Amino acid sequence: MGNLSRYRSPEDLPAVAPVFPLTGVLLLPGANLPLNIFEPRYLAMVDAALAGDRLIGMIQPAHPGAEADTESPELSRVGCLGRLTSFSETGDGRYLISVTGVVRFAVAAEVAADTPFRQVRMDFGAYAGDLKPAEAVDLDRGRLLQALAPYLEANELEVSWEDLERARTESLINTLAVALPLGAREKQGLLLAETLNQRAQLLLTLLEMAQGSQEGDGGSLQ
């Protein structure tokens, strides 16, 4: 459903796009995010995206879980614009989609719209570097994978270690950041990391902190 290389500068992107506020869900440039869409307003959002430029902004509410208390929670100041890259419809009316991250954005303003879904004016200025080739990453992959193993075990998650070891470092970092069940604040921190190197180091720190916490809990029970 399209080549992301068409987006070379902020001028190639819309000034206004729909947003999907969802706590604990992270989209990063170059990463894929699968979504199960069932709410009518977001079914309408996907329909509009398919009929238009196929771009959707993923963003967290400013206060974790706020979407459960209100239909229009305050939005975080930064999200990530993605392109709808796969789509299928289920027999019960749900959409199964995949969104691929293009570029982060700052919310300049929410716009008044007659659509059931929310739309915001996006400022890409601080994140134009997301549209350029990724920087080299200074990361001890062995240390990252060593910290990942107990995290996966504690959360009863299974992965293909062969695929992880083969993955490019950029893809490894962003895929783990998107897929791991980290907290909403940790997810937002990974999104806000200015560079890929900073994101890599933060991810490693979060995994090692989780490992230390697990070991500490284990020690207190002995």
JSON list of C-alpha atoms in Angstrom, two decimals, residues 1 86-90 94-97:
[
{"chain": "A", "resi": 1, "resn": "MET", "atom": "CA", "xyz": [0.00, 0.00, 0.00]},
{"chain": "A", "resi": 86, "resn": "SER", "atom": "CA", "xyz": [-2.18, -3.27, 5.37]},
{"chain": "A", "resi": 87, "resn": "PHE", "atom": "CA", "xyz": [-5.90, -3.70, 5.77]},
{"chain": "A", "resi": 88, "resn": "SER", "atom": "CA", "xyz": [-8.42, -6.50, 6.10]},
{"chain": "A", "resi": 89, "resn": "GLU", "atom": "CA", "xyz": [-12.03, -6.68, 7.26]},
{"chain": "A", "resi": 90, "resn": "THR", "atom": "CA", "xyz": [-13.42, -9.38, 9.52]},
{"chain": "A", "resi": 94, "resn": "ARG", "atom": "CA", "xyz": [-13.79, -5.10, 12.57]},
{"chain": "A", "resi": 95, "resn": "TYR", "atom": "CA", "xyz": [-10.77, -3.84, 10.66]},
{"chain": "A", "resi": 96, "resn": "LEU", "atom": "CA", "xyz": [-7.36, -5.43, 11.11]},
{"chain": "A", "resi": 97, "resn": "ILE", "atom": "CA", "xyz": [-4.79, -2.91, 9.98]}
]
